[in-house]
Short mmCIF file of C-alpha atoms and ligand atoms in Angstrom, two decimals:
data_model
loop_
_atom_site.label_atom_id
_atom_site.label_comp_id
_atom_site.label_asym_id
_atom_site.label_seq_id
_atom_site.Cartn_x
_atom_site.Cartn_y
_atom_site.Cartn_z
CA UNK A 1 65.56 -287.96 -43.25
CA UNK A 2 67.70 -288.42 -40.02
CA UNK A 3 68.92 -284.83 -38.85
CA UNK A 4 71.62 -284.49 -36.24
CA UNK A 5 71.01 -281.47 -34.12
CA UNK A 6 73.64 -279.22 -32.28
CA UNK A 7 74.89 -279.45 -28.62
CA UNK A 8 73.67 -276.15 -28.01
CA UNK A 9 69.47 -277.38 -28.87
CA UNK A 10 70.05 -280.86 -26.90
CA UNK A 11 71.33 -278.63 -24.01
CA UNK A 12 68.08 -276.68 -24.38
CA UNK A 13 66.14 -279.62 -24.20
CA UNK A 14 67.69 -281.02 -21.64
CA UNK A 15 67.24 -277.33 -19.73
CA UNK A 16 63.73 -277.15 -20.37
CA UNK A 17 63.03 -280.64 -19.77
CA UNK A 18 64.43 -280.78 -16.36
CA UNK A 19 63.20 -276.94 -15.23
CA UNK A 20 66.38 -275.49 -15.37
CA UNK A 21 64.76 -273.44 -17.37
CA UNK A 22 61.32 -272.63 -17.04
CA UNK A 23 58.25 -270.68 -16.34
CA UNK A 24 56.28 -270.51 -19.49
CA UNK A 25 57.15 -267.34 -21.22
CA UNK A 26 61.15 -267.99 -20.08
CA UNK A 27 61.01 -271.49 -21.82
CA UNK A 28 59.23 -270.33 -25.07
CA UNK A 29 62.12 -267.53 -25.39
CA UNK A 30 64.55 -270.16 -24.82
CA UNK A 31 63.20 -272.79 -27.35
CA UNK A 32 63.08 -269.69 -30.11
CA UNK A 33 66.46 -268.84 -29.17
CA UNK A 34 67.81 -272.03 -29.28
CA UNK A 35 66.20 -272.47 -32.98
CA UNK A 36 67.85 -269.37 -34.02
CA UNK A 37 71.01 -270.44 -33.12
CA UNK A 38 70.28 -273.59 -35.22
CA UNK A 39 69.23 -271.91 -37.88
CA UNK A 40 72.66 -271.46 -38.78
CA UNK A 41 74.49 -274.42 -37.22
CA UNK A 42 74.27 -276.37 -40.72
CA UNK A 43 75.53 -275.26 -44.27
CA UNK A 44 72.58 -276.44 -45.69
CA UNK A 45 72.54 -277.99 -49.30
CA UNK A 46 69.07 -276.87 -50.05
CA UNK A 47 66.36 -274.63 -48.77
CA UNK A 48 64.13 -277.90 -48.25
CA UNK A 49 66.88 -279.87 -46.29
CA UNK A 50 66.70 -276.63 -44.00
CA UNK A 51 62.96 -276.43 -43.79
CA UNK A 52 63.34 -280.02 -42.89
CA UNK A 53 65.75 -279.72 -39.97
CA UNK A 54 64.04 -276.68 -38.47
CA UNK A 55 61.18 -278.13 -38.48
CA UNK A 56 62.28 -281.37 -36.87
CA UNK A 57 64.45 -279.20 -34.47
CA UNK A 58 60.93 -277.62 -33.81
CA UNK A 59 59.37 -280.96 -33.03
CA UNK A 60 62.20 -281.97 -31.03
CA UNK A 61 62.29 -278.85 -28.39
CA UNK A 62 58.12 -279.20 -28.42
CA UNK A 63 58.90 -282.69 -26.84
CA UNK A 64 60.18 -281.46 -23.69
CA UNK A 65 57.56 -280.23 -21.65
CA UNK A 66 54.18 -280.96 -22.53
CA UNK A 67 51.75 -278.28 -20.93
CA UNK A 68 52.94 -275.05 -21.57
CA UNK A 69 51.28 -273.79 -24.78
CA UNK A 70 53.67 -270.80 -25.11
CA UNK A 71 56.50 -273.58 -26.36
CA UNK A 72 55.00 -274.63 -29.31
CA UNK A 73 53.00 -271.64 -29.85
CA UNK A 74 56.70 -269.66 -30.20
CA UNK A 75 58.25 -272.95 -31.87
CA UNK A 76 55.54 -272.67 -34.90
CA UNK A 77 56.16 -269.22 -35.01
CA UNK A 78 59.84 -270.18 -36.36
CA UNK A 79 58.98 -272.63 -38.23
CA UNK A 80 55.96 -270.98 -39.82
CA UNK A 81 58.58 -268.09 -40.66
CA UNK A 82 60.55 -271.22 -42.70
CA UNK A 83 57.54 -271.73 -45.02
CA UNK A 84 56.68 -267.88 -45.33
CA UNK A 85 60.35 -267.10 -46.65
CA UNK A 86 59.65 -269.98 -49.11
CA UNK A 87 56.59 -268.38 -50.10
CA UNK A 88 58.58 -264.90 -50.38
CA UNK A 89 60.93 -266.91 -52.98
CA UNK A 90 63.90 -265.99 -50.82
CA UNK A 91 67.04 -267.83 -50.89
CA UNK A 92 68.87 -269.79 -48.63
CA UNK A 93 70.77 -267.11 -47.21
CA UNK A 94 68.18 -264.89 -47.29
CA UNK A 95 65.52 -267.38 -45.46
CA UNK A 96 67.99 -267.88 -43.03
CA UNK A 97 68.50 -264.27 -41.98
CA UNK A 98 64.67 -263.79 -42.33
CA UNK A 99 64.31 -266.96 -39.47
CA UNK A 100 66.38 -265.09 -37.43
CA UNK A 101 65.15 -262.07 -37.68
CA UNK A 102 61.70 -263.65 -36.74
CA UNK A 103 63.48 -265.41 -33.87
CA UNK A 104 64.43 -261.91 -32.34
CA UNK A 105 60.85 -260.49 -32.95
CA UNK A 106 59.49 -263.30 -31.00
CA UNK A 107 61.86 -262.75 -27.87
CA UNK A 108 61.52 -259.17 -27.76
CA UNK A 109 57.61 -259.10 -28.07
CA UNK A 110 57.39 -261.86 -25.05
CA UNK A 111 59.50 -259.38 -23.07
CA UNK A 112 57.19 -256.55 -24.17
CA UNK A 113 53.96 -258.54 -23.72
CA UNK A 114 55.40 -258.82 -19.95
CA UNK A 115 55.98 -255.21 -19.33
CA UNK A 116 52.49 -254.16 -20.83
CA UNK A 117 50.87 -256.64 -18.64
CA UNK A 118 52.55 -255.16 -15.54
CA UNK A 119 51.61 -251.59 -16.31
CA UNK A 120 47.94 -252.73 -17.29
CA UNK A 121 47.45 -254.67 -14.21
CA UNK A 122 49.21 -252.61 -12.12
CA UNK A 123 45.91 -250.86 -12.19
CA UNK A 124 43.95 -252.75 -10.36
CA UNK A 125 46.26 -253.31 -7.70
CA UNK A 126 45.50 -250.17 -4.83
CA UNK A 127 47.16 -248.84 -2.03
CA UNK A 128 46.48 -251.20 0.89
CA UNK A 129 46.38 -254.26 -0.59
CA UNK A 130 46.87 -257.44 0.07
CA UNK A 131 47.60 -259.94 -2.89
CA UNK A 132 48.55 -263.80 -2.88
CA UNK A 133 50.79 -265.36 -5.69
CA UNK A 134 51.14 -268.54 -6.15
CA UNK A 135 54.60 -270.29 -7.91
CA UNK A 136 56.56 -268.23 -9.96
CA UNK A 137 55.52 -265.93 -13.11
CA UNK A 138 56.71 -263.10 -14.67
CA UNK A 139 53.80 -261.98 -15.88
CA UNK A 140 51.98 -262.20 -12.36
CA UNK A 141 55.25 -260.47 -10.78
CA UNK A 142 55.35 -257.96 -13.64
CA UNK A 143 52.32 -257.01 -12.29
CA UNK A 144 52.99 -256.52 -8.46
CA UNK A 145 56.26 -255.45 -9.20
CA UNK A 146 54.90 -252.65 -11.59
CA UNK A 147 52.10 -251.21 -8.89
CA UNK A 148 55.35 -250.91 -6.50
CA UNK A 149 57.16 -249.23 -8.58
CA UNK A 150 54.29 -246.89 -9.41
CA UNK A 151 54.52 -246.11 -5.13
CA UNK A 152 51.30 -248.11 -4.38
CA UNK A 153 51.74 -249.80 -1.03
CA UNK A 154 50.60 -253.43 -0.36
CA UNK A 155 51.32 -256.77 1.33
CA UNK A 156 52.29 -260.00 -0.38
CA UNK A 157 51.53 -263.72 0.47
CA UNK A 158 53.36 -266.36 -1.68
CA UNK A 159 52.47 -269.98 -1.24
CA UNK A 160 55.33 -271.94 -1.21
CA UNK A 161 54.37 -274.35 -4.10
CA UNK A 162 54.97 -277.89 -3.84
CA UNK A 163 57.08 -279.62 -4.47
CA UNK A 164 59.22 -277.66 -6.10
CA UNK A 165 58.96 -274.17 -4.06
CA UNK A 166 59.16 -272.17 -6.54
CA UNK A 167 57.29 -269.89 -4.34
CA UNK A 168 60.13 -269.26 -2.75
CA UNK A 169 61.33 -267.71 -5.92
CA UNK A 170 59.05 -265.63 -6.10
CA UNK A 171 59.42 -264.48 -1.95
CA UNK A 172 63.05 -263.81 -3.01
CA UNK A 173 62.43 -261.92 -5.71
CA UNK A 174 59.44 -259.78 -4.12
CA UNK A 175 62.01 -259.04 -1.06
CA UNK A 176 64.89 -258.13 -3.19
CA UNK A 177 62.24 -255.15 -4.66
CA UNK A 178 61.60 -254.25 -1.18
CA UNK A 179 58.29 -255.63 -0.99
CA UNK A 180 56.55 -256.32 1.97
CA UNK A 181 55.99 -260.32 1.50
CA UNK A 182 55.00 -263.62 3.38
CA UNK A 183 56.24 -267.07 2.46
CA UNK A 184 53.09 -269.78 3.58
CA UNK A 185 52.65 -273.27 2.96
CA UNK A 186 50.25 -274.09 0.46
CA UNK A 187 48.15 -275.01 2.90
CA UNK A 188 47.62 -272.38 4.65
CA UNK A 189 46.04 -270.29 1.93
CA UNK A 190 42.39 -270.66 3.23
CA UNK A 191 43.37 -269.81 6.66
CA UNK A 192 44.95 -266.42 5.79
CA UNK A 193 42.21 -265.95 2.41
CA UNK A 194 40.13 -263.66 4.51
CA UNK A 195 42.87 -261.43 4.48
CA UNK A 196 43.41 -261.40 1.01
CA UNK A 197 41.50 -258.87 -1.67
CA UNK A 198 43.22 -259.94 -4.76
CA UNK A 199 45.11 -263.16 -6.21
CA UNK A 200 47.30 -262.88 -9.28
CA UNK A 201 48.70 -265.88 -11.09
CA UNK A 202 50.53 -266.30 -14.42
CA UNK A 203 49.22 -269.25 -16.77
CA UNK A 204 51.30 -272.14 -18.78
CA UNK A 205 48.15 -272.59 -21.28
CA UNK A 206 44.51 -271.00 -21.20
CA UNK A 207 41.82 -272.83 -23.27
CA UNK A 208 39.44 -270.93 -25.31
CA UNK A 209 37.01 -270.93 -22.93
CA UNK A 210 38.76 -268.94 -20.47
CA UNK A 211 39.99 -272.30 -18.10
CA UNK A 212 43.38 -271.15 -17.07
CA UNK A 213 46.49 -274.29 -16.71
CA UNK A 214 48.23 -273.06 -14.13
CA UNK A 215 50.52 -274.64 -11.81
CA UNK A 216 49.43 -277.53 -9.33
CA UNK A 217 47.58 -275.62 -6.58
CA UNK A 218 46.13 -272.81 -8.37
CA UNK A 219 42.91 -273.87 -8.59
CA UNK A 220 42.85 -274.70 -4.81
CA UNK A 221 43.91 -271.39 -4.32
CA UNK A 222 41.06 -270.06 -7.15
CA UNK A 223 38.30 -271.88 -5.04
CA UNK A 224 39.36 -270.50 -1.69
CA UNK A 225 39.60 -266.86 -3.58
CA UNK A 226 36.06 -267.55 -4.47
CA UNK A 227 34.60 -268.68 -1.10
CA UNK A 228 36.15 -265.49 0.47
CA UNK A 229 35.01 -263.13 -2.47
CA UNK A 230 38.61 -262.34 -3.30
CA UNK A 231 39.01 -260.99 -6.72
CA UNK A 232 41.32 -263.80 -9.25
CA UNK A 233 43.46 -262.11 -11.41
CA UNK A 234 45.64 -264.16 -14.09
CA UNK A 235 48.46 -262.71 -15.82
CA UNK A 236 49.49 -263.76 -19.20
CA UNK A 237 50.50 -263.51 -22.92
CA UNK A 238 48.47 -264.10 -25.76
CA UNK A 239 50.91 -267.04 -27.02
CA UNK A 240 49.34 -268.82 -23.84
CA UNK A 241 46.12 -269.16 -25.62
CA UNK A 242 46.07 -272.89 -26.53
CA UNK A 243 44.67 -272.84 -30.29
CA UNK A 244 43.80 -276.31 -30.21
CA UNK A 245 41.09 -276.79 -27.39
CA UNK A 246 39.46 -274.52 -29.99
CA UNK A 247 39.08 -278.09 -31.92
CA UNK A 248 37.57 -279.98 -28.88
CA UNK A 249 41.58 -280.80 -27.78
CA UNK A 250 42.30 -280.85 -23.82
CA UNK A 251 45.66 -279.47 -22.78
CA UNK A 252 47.59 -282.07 -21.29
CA UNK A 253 48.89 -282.06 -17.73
CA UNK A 254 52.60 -282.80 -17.33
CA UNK A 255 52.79 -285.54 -14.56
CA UNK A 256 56.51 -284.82 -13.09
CA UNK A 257 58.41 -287.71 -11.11
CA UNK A 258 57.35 -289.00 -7.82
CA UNK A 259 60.92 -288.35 -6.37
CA UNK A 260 60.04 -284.58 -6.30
CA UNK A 261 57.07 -285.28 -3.75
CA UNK A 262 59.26 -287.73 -1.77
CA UNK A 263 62.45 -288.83 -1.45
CA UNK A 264 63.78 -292.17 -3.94
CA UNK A 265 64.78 -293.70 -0.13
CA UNK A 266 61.71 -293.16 1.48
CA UNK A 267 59.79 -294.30 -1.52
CA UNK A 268 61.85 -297.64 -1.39
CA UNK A 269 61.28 -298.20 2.06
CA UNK A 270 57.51 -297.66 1.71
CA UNK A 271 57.10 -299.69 -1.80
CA UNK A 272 53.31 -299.91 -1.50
CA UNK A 273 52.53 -295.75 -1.63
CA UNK A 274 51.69 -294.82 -4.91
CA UNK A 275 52.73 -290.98 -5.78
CA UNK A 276 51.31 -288.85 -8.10
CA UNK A 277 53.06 -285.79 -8.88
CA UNK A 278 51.06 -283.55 -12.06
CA UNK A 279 52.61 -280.15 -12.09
CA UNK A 280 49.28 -277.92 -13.03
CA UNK A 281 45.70 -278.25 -13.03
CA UNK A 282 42.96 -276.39 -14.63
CA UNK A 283 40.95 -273.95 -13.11
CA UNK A 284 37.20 -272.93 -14.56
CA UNK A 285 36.23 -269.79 -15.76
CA UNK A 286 33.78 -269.06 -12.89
CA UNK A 287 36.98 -268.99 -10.66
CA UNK A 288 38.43 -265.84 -12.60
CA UNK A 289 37.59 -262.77 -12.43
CA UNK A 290 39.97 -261.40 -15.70
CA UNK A 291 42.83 -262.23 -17.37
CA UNK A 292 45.21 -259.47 -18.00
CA UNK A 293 47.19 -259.62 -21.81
CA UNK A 294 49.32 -257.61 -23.24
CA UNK A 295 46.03 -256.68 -26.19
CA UNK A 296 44.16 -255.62 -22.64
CA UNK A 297 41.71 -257.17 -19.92
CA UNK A 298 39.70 -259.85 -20.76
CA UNK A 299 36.79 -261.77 -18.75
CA UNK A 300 37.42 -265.74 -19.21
CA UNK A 301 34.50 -265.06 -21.26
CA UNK A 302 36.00 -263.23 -23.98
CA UNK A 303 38.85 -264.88 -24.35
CA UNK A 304 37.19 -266.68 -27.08
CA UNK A 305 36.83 -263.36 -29.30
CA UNK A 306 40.60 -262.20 -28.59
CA UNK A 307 41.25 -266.54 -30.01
CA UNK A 308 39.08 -265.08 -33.07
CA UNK A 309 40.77 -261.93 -33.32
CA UNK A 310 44.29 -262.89 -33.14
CA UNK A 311 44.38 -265.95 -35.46
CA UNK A 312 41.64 -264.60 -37.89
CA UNK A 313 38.96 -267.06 -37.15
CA UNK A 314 35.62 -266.28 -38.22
P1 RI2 B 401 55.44 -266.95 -16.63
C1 RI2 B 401 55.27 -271.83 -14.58
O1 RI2 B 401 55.39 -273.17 -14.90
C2 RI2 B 401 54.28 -271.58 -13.47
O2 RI2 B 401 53.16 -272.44 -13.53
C3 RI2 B 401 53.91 -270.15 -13.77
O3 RI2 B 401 52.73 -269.73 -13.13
C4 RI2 B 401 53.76 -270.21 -15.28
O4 RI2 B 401 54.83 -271.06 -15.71
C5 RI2 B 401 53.80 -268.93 -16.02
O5 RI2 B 401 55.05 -268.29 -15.83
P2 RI2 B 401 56.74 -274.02 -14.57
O6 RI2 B 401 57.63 -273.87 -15.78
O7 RI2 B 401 55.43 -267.29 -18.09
O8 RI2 B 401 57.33 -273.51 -13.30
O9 RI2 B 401 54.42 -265.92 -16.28
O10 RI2 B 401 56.26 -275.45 -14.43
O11 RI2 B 401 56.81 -266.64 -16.11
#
């Protein structure tokens, strides 16, 4: 069955797909928001044409952006809801409203999961610190932005974050507060490590065993953090756990055009240099010290159990 879907989902796509929207827990919202809307978009003749269309709505938004786990992790939470109202026996009206209502639950969970995370990490950020961030997460800034807030006083480095800065986001956003913070190049994280007593990152995707995917750079920065006994603290919602690389599956790394490491002109000119641009990478569980969720604070280790825990696994 060929389903047409609405100019509001394709613009969604097309957000997600070309970062207009994005960091992972901003473009799950937006891909369950942009269901709900579609939810209703169709008079549907049947309950199955409906299931039908969400789910190839669902499949269609998951196409966008490969890596981040929290998109089809929210997606499948929608469509899911589709087969559970059709377990309930609920009519079409009904199972739309029910869709919906799961829709809303979603969004305002992912905004609660951030808050809890920033008043549980928050903890472990003391007066006198100095933290590095790298790119741009909400759940990493909910964090720092929570221990200000609570009147701790500390320093802030933020790597810039090739090649897309979002780091400079983040600087922005960090200054706006009226926190004390650094913009460096990416490089320059080693040289100013020494200084540094805690890192805290956000994650796209976290595998079962505890490997956070994180953007490009984070595991460079993980290493240094290591060398110079800082402590490596990642910041993120359960619906980052990737279920899959419980079945042996890797999570795949977006590779992102070569125009956003160098310009299209230059790259003519010079038709020889290859470029490749992949917008995480993984780093190990040995490189983290905890991972802070909104269920509580977690070695790499044990993310494993909280996998068990939260999709009844045995
Ligand atoms: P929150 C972002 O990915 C960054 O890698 C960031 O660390 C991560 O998502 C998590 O962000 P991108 O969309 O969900 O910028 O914590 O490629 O906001």
């Amino acid at each position: 069955m060929s389903v047409e879907f609405s100019p509001q989902l394709k613009q969604t796509f097309e957000d997600i797909r070309s970062m207009k929207v994005r960091g992972a827990g901003r473009l799950a919202r937006a891909a369950v928001a942009s269901l709900k809307e579609e939810v209703f978009y169709v008079n549907d003749e049947s309950v199955d044409k409906f299931a039908m269309r969400i789910q190839k709505a669902g499949e269609y938004l998951k196409s966008s952006r490969p890596t981040a786990v929290s998109l089809p992790n929210g997606i499948n939470t929608i469509v899911k809801s589709v087969q559970k109202g059709i377990q309930m026996k609920l009519d079409l009206d009904q199972l739309k409203e029910f869709v919906s209502k799961t829709a809303d639950d979603f969004i305002q969970k992912s905004i609660e999961a951030q808050k809890k995370i920033g008043e549980i990490g928050a903890k472990r950020i003391t007066n006198g610190d100095t933290i590095l961030t790298h790119c741009n997460s909400q759940s990493a800034l909910s964090v720092i932005k929570t221990a200000f807030k609570e009147g701790k006083s500390f320093k802030v480095f933020a790597t810039e974050t090739r090649p897309r800065y979002q780091g400079r986001l983040t600087a922005k956003w960090l200054a706006d507060e009226g926190i004390d913070v650094t913009l460096i190049t990416d490089g320059a994280a080693r040289l100013y490590m020494r200084k540094v007593d805690k890192v805290v990152v956000g994650a796209d995707a976290i595998a079962v065993n505890g490997a956070v995917v994180n953007k490009i750079g984070t595991s460079t920065v993980a290493a240094i953090a290591k060398e110079s006994r800082s402590r490596v603290m990642v910041a993120a919602e359960t619906y980052k756990i990737s279920p899959q690389t419980y079945f042996g599956e890797l999570i795949e790394i977006e590779i992102r055009s070569p125009y956003e490491v160098a310009p299209k002109g230059w790259l003519d000119k010079h038709p020889k240099i290859k470029v490749l641009n992949p917008a995480f990478d993984v780093t190990p569980p040995e490189y983290i010290d905890f991972i802070i969720t909104e269920k509580g604070i977690y070695p790499p280790q044990g993310i494993i159990m909280l996998f068990k825990e939260l999709y009844e696994v045995q």
